[in-house]
Amino acid sequence: MDLGKRVAAWPVLRQLRTGDRLGLGEAVKSDSSAALRPRTEDADAVVDSICPFCAVGCAQRIFVKDDEILHIEGDPASPISRGRLCPRGSSTKDLVTSDRREYTVRYRRPGAAEWENLDLDTAMDMIADRIIATRDDTWQELDENRHRVNRTLGFGTLGGAALDNEENYLIKKLFTALGAVQIENQARI
Ligand code: SF4
């Protein structure tokens, strides 16, 4: 670009020449910005949803093309989030599309150096067997003062902020019914 064109392209001159004194419109357009298109332009559907990460429940608009997610953004109609998403909510497209997403249960046996893949039924049976065995081995009817406690200190639960209210309700019910007393959630810290 010659010197005359470069000077003419200078932002302050463009703002004065176009009357766009605050540089919010015409003065800040360039050939490359004029060629930009919204990433949602090709979407054939928009699906209303809720961010799955935490109990705030920010509303999302999911733009879809050919049953594939194009983009996820905040829903301005939500009285809770008013179109905003925090960095975690803004990245939820990766939960579905990331090539690092795991589709099998990954398990490393005690002492092993390698991970192995388990099917979900096998993994669930292993977890249930260990809970039952630990509960049997560590069950306390009475504490050291002979007070009835009916509990186990052999296991507990620490939930994450991605759990919603309903999941936390069920986890609390389940672990209390099993006799656990160490029931906590990371979102309370
Ligand atoms: S993780 Fe962020 S975007 Fe998602 S519900 Fe919570 S605050 Fe909203």
PDB file of C-alpha atoms and ligand atoms in Angstrom:
ATOM      1  CA  MET A   1       0.000   0.000   0.000  1.00  0.00           C
ATOM      2  CA  ASP A   2       1.458   3.394  -0.959  1.00  0.00           C
ATOM      3  CA  LEU A   3       1.960   6.145   1.606  1.00  0.00           C
ATOM      4  CA  GLY A   4      -1.152   8.121   0.559  1.00  0.00           C
ATOM      5  CA  LYS A   5      -3.421   5.099   1.028  1.00  0.00           C
ATOM      6  CA  ARG A   6      -1.779   4.220   4.321  1.00  0.00           C
ATOM      7  CA  VAL A   7      -2.341   7.746   5.643  1.00  0.00           C
ATOM      8  CA  ALA A   8      -5.951   7.710   4.405  1.00  0.00           C
ATOM      9  CA  ALA A   9      -6.453   4.406   6.205  1.00  0.00           C
ATOM     10  CA  TRP A  10      -5.250   5.879   9.478  1.00  0.00           C
ATOM     11  CA  PRO A  11      -8.082   5.338  11.990  1.00  0.00           C
ATOM     12  CA  VAL A  12      -8.283   8.944  13.237  1.00  0.00           C
ATOM     13  CA  LEU A  13      -8.617  10.273   9.689  1.00  0.00           C
ATOM     14  CA  ARG A  14     -11.272   7.661   8.915  1.00  0.00           C
ATOM     15  CA  GLN A  15     -13.195   8.714  12.028  1.00  0.00           C
ATOM     16  CA  LEU A  16     -13.059  12.389  11.012  1.00  0.00           C
ATOM     17  CA  ARG A  17     -13.826  11.706   7.347  1.00  0.00           C
ATOM     18  CA  THR A  18     -16.806   9.416   7.964  1.00  0.00           C
ATOM     19  CA  GLY A  19     -18.251  11.326  10.933  1.00  0.00           C
ATOM     20  CA  ASP A  20     -17.902   8.165  13.037  1.00  0.00           C
ATOM     21  CA  ARG A  21     -16.166  10.126  15.832  1.00  0.00           C
ATOM     22  CA  LEU A  22     -16.286   7.312  18.402  1.00  0.00           C
ATOM     23  CA  GLY A  23     -14.970   4.683  16.021  1.00  0.00           C
ATOM     24  CA  LEU A  24     -17.911   2.377  16.530  1.00  0.00           C
ATOM     25  CA  GLY A  25     -19.137   2.003  12.953  1.00  0.00           C
ATOM     26  CA  GLU A  26     -17.975   2.941   9.470  1.00  0.00           C
ATOM     27  CA  ALA A  27     -14.517   4.112  10.577  1.00  0.00           C
ATOM     28  CA  VAL A  28     -13.502   0.747  11.955  1.00  0.00           C
ATOM     29  CA  LYS A  29     -14.553  -1.304   8.948  1.00  0.00           C
ATOM     30  CA  SER A  30     -11.847  -2.796   6.760  1.00  0.00           C
ATOM     31  CA  ASP A  31     -11.896  -5.075   3.743  1.00  0.00           C
ATOM     32  CA  SER A  32     -11.176  -8.048   5.985  1.00  0.00           C
ATOM     33  CA  SER A  33     -13.807  -7.132   8.611  1.00  0.00           C
ATOM     34  CA  ALA A  34     -16.375  -6.520   5.846  1.00  0.00           C
ATOM     35  CA  ALA A  35     -15.732 -10.074   4.623  1.00  0.00           C
ATOM     36  CA  LEU A  36     -16.331 -11.601   8.061  1.00  0.00           C
ATOM     37  CA  ARG A  37     -19.490 -13.661   8.501  1.00  0.00           C
ATOM     38  CA  PRO A  38     -21.211 -14.789  11.711  1.00  0.00           C
ATOM     39  CA  ARG A  39     -20.165 -18.337  12.607  1.00  0.00           C
ATOM     40  CA  THR A  40     -23.856 -19.109  13.126  1.00  0.00           C
ATOM     41  CA  GLU A  41     -24.877 -17.989   9.632  1.00  0.00           C
ATOM     42  CA  ASP A  42     -25.121 -21.523   8.220  1.00  0.00           C
ATOM     43  CA  ALA A  43     -27.115 -22.985  11.129  1.00  0.00           C
ATOM     44  CA  ASP A  44     -30.334 -24.764  10.162  1.00  0.00           C
ATOM     45  CA  ALA A  45     -31.714 -24.876  13.734  1.00  0.00           C
ATOM     46  CA  VAL A  46     -31.288 -23.210  17.122  1.00  0.00           C
ATOM     47  CA  VAL A  47     -31.967 -25.355  20.191  1.00  0.00           C
ATOM     48  CA  ASP A  48     -32.654 -23.828  23.625  1.00  0.00           C
ATOM     49  CA  SER A  49     -30.694 -25.466  26.417  1.00  0.00           C
ATOM     50  CA  ILE A  50     -29.144 -24.978  29.857  1.00  0.00           C
ATOM     51  CA  CYS A  51     -25.429 -24.971  30.641  1.00  0.00           C
ATOM     52  CA  PRO A  52     -24.662 -28.310  32.350  1.00  0.00           C
ATOM     53  CA  PHE A  53     -21.680 -27.089  34.358  1.00  0.00           C
ATOM     54  CA  CYS A  54     -23.130 -25.614  37.528  1.00  0.00           C
ATOM     55  CA  ALA A  55     -26.311 -24.917  39.440  1.00  0.00           C
ATOM     56  CA  VAL A  56     -26.598 -21.317  38.200  1.00  0.00           C
ATOM     57  CA  GLY A  57     -28.277 -22.777  35.126  1.00  0.00           C
ATOM     58  CA  CYS A  58     -27.397 -20.148  32.508  1.00  0.00           C
ATOM     59  CA  ALA A  59     -29.492 -20.450  29.363  1.00  0.00           C
ATOM     60  CA  GLN A  60     -27.827 -21.389  26.100  1.00  0.00           C
ATOM     61  CA  ARG A  61     -28.677 -21.195  22.413  1.00  0.00           C
ATOM     62  CA  ILE A  62     -27.169 -24.114  20.509  1.00  0.00           C
ATOM     63  CA  PHE A  63     -26.733 -23.555  16.775  1.00  0.00           C
ATOM     64  CA  VAL A  64     -26.943 -26.771  14.787  1.00  0.00           C
ATOM     65  CA  LYS A  65     -26.267 -27.743  11.192  1.00  0.00           C
ATOM     66  CA  ASP A  66     -26.887 -31.269   9.877  1.00  0.00           C
ATOM     67  CA  ASP A  67     -27.250 -32.494  13.481  1.00  0.00           C
ATOM     68  CA  GLU A  68     -23.758 -31.180  14.359  1.00  0.00           C
ATOM     69  CA  ILE A  69     -23.171 -28.373  16.854  1.00  0.00           C
ATOM     70  CA  LEU A  70     -21.822 -25.259  15.154  1.00  0.00           C
ATOM     71  CA  HIS A  71     -21.729 -22.905  18.099  1.00  0.00           C
ATOM     72  CA  ILE A  72     -23.085 -22.354  21.624  1.00  0.00           C
ATOM     73  CA  GLU A  73     -23.797 -18.927  23.061  1.00  0.00           C
ATOM     74  CA  GLY A  74     -25.761 -17.339  25.918  1.00  0.00           C
ATOM     75  CA  ASP A  75     -29.480 -16.722  25.569  1.00  0.00           C
ATOM     76  CA  PRO A  76     -30.390 -13.036  26.029  1.00  0.00           C
ATOM     77  CA  ALA A  77     -33.959 -14.077  26.965  1.00  0.00           C
ATOM     78  CA  SER A  78     -32.759 -15.730  30.199  1.00  0.00           C
ATOM     79  CA  PRO A  79     -33.635 -13.679  33.314  1.00  0.00           C
ATOM     80  CA  ILE A  80     -30.766 -15.473  35.109  1.00  0.00           C
ATOM     81  CA  SER A  81     -27.839 -14.926  32.774  1.00  0.00           C
ATOM     82  CA  ARG A  82     -29.203 -12.368  30.263  1.00  0.00           C
ATOM     83  CA  GLY A  83     -27.146 -13.706  27.371  1.00  0.00           C
ATOM     84  CA  ARG A  84     -23.929 -14.235  29.290  1.00  0.00           C
ATOM     85  CA  LEU A  85     -21.881 -17.404  29.818  1.00  0.00           C
ATOM     86  CA  CYS A  86     -18.775 -17.716  31.975  1.00  0.00           C
ATOM     87  CA  PRO A  87     -15.631 -19.286  30.404  1.00  0.00           C
ATOM     88  CA  ARG A  88     -16.784 -22.788  31.362  1.00  0.00           C
ATOM     89  CA  GLY A  89     -20.224 -22.294  29.849  1.00  0.00           C
ATOM     90  CA  SER A  90     -18.682 -20.770  26.733  1.00  0.00           C
ATOM     91  CA  SER A  91     -16.576 -23.885  26.194  1.00  0.00           C
ATOM     92  CA  THR A  92     -19.350 -26.473  26.473  1.00  0.00           C
ATOM     93  CA  LYS A  93     -19.242 -27.205  22.725  1.00  0.00           C
ATOM     94  CA  ASP A  94     -16.010 -29.078  23.456  1.00  0.00           C
ATOM     95  CA  LEU A  95     -17.860 -31.414  25.822  1.00  0.00           C
ATOM     96  CA  VAL A  96     -19.485 -32.907  22.738  1.00  0.00           C
ATOM     97  CA  THR A  97     -17.014 -32.256  19.931  1.00  0.00           C
ATOM     98  CA  SER A  98     -13.540 -32.498  21.505  1.00  0.00           C
ATOM     99  CA  ASP A  99     -11.347 -35.229  20.048  1.00  0.00           C
ATOM    100  CA  ARG A 100     -10.138 -35.814  23.632  1.00  0.00           C
ATOM    101  CA  ARG A 101     -13.592 -36.871  24.804  1.00  0.00           C
ATOM    102  CA  GLU A 102     -13.592 -40.346  26.345  1.00  0.00           C
ATOM    103  CA  TYR A 103     -16.283 -42.812  25.273  1.00  0.00           C
ATOM    104  CA  THR A 104     -15.258 -45.736  27.483  1.00  0.00           C
ATOM    105  CA  VAL A 105     -14.487 -46.104  31.181  1.00  0.00           C
ATOM    106  CA  ARG A 106     -10.744 -45.802  31.737  1.00  0.00           C
ATOM    107  CA  TYR A 107      -9.359 -47.960  34.537  1.00  0.00           C
ATOM    108  CA  ARG A 108      -5.865 -48.445  35.949  1.00  0.00           C
ATOM    109  CA  ARG A 109      -5.625 -51.430  38.280  1.00  0.00           C
ATOM    110  CA  PRO A 110      -3.717 -51.027  41.564  1.00  0.00           C
ATOM    111  CA  GLY A 111      -0.013 -51.286  40.783  1.00  0.00           C
ATOM    112  CA  ALA A 112      -0.533 -51.265  37.015  1.00  0.00           C
ATOM    113  CA  ALA A 113       1.256 -48.807  34.745  1.00  0.00           C
ATOM    114  CA  GLU A 114      -1.244 -48.983  31.893  1.00  0.00           C
ATOM    115  CA  TRP A 115      -4.844 -47.850  31.543  1.00  0.00           C
ATOM    116  CA  GLU A 116      -7.436 -50.244  30.204  1.00  0.00           C
ATOM    117  CA  ASN A 117     -10.893 -49.741  28.765  1.00  0.00           C
ATOM    118  CA  LEU A 118     -13.906 -51.137  30.616  1.00  0.00           C
ATOM    119  CA  ASP A 119     -17.497 -51.263  29.493  1.00  0.00           C
ATOM    120  CA  LEU A 120     -19.883 -49.312  31.699  1.00  0.00           C
ATOM    121  CA  ASP A 121     -21.689 -52.360  33.168  1.00  0.00           C
ATOM    122  CA  THR A 122     -18.392 -53.898  34.313  1.00  0.00           C
ATOM    123  CA  ALA A 123     -17.256 -50.617  35.882  1.00  0.00           C
ATOM    124  CA  MET A 124     -20.585 -50.118  37.676  1.00  0.00           C
ATOM    125  CA  ASP A 125     -20.455 -53.675  39.069  1.00  0.00           C
ATOM    126  CA  MET A 126     -16.892 -53.084  40.323  1.00  0.00           C
ATOM    127  CA  ILE A 127     -17.922 -49.863  42.062  1.00  0.00           C
ATOM    128  CA  ALA A 128     -20.963 -51.518  43.671  1.00  0.00           C
ATOM    129  CA  ASP A 129     -18.881 -54.501  44.874  1.00  0.00           C
ATOM    130  CA  ARG A 130     -16.310 -52.196  46.480  1.00  0.00           C
ATOM    131  CA  ILE A 131     -18.914 -50.025  48.177  1.00  0.00           C
ATOM    132  CA  ILE A 132     -20.648 -53.080  49.658  1.00  0.00           C
ATOM    133  CA  ALA A 133     -17.353 -54.634  50.802  1.00  0.00           C
ATOM    134  CA  THR A 134     -16.074 -51.381  52.326  1.00  0.00           C
ATOM    135  CA  ARG A 135     -19.381 -50.784  54.075  1.00  0.00           C
ATOM    136  CA  ASP A 136     -19.340 -54.310  55.549  1.00  0.00           C
ATOM    137  CA  ASP A 137     -15.713 -53.962  56.695  1.00  0.00           C
ATOM    138  CA  THR A 138     -16.061 -50.516  58.284  1.00  0.00           C
ATOM    139  CA  TRP A 139     -19.630 -50.425  59.625  1.00  0.00           C
ATOM    140  CA  GLN A 140     -19.964 -48.887  63.127  1.00  0.00           C
ATOM    141  CA  GLU A 141     -23.106 -49.377  65.187  1.00  0.00           C
ATOM    142  CA  LEU A 142     -21.710 -47.658  68.315  1.00  0.00           C
ATOM    143  CA  ASP A 143     -19.013 -45.039  68.779  1.00  0.00           C
ATOM    144  CA  GLU A 144     -16.356 -45.101  71.515  1.00  0.00           C
ATOM    145  CA  ASN A 145     -18.874 -43.626  74.009  1.00  0.00           C
ATOM    146  CA  ARG A 146     -21.424 -46.329  73.230  1.00  0.00           C
ATOM    147  CA  HIS A 147     -23.650 -43.880  71.364  1.00  0.00           C
ATOM    148  CA  ARG A 148     -25.506 -45.472  68.476  1.00  0.00           C
ATOM    149  CA  VAL A 149     -24.160 -44.001  65.211  1.00  0.00           C
ATOM    150  CA  ASN A 150     -24.929 -46.608  62.516  1.00  0.00           C
ATOM    151  CA  ARG A 151     -22.383 -45.221  60.063  1.00  0.00           C
ATOM    152  CA  THR A 152     -19.314 -45.930  57.991  1.00  0.00           C
ATOM    153  CA  LEU A 153     -16.241 -43.731  57.756  1.00  0.00           C
ATOM    154  CA  GLY A 154     -14.871 -46.038  55.065  1.00  0.00           C
ATOM    155  CA  PHE A 155     -15.978 -43.898  52.144  1.00  0.00           C
ATOM    156  CA  GLY A 156     -17.376 -40.474  51.375  1.00  0.00           C
ATOM    157  CA  THR A 157     -18.289 -38.376  48.379  1.00  0.00           C
ATOM    158  CA  LEU A 158     -16.967 -35.126  46.974  1.00  0.00           C
ATOM    159  CA  GLY A 159     -19.175 -33.759  44.205  1.00  0.00           C
ATOM    160  CA  GLY A 160     -18.141 -31.272  41.560  1.00  0.00           C
ATOM    161  CA  ALA A 161     -19.662 -27.977  40.497  1.00  0.00           C
ATOM    162  CA  ALA A 162     -20.844 -29.586  37.266  1.00  0.00           C
ATOM    163  CA  LEU A 163     -23.481 -31.501  39.218  1.00  0.00           C
ATOM    164  CA  ASP A 164     -26.908 -29.919  39.169  1.00  0.00           C
ATOM    165  CA  ASN A 165     -29.333 -29.621  42.095  1.00  0.00           C
ATOM    166  CA  GLU A 166     -31.216 -32.794  41.233  1.00  0.00           C
ATOM    167  CA  GLU A 167     -28.039 -34.883  40.936  1.00  0.00           C
ATOM    168  CA  ASN A 168     -26.758 -33.512  44.263  1.00  0.00           C
ATOM    169  CA  TYR A 169     -30.101 -34.340  45.890  1.00  0.00           C
ATOM    170  CA  LEU A 170     -29.885 -37.954  44.721  1.00  0.00           C
ATOM    171  CA  ILE A 171     -26.204 -38.304  45.699  1.00  0.00           C
ATOM    172  CA  LYS A 172     -26.982 -37.015  49.199  1.00  0.00           C
ATOM    173  CA  LYS A 173     -29.903 -39.452  49.527  1.00  0.00           C
ATOM    174  CA  LEU A 174     -27.842 -42.401  48.291  1.00  0.00           C
ATOM    175  CA  PHE A 175     -24.795 -41.826  50.488  1.00  0.00           C
ATOM    176  CA  THR A 176     -26.854 -41.047  53.586  1.00  0.00           C
ATOM    177  CA  ALA A 177     -28.790 -44.287  53.018  1.00  0.00           C
ATOM    178  CA  LEU A 178     -25.469 -46.141  52.756  1.00  0.00           C
ATOM    179  CA  GLY A 179     -24.394 -44.709  56.123  1.00  0.00           C
ATOM    180  CA  ALA A 180     -21.735 -42.276  54.888  1.00  0.00           C
ATOM    181  CA  VAL A 181     -21.233 -39.056  56.840  1.00  0.00           C
ATOM    182  CA  GLN A 182     -18.520 -37.433  54.708  1.00  0.00           C
ATOM    183  CA  ILE A 183     -20.718 -35.888  52.006  1.00  0.00           C
ATOM    184  CA  GLU A 184     -19.396 -32.707  50.430  1.00  0.00           C
ATOM    185  CA  ASN A 185     -19.405 -30.700  47.218  1.00  0.00           C
ATOM    186  CA  GLN A 186     -16.590 -28.670  45.712  1.00  0.00           C
ATOM    187  CA  ALA A 187     -18.984 -25.802  44.913  1.00  0.00           C
ATOM    188  CA  ARG A 188     -19.414 -25.140  48.675  1.00  0.00           C
ATOM    189  CA  ILE A 189     -15.682 -24.517  49.234  1.00  0.00           C
TER     190      ILE A 189
HETATM  191  S1  SF4 B   1     -20.773 -22.833  34.503  1.00  0.00           S
HETATM  192 FE1  SF4 B   1     -20.873 -20.637  34.009  1.00  0.00          FE
HETATM  193  S2  SF4 B   1     -22.202 -20.502  32.208  1.00  0.00           S
HETATM  194 FE2  SF4 B   1     -22.510 -22.531  33.107  1.00  0.00          FE
HETATM  195  S3  SF4 B   1     -24.305 -22.324  34.466  1.00  0.00           S
HETATM  196 FE3  SF4 B   1     -22.451 -21.978  35.718  1.00  0.00          FE
HETATM  197  S4  SF4 B   1     -22.106 -19.734  35.681  1.00  0.00           S
HETATM  198 FE4  SF4 B   1     -23.525 -20.239  33.988  1.00  0.00          FE
END
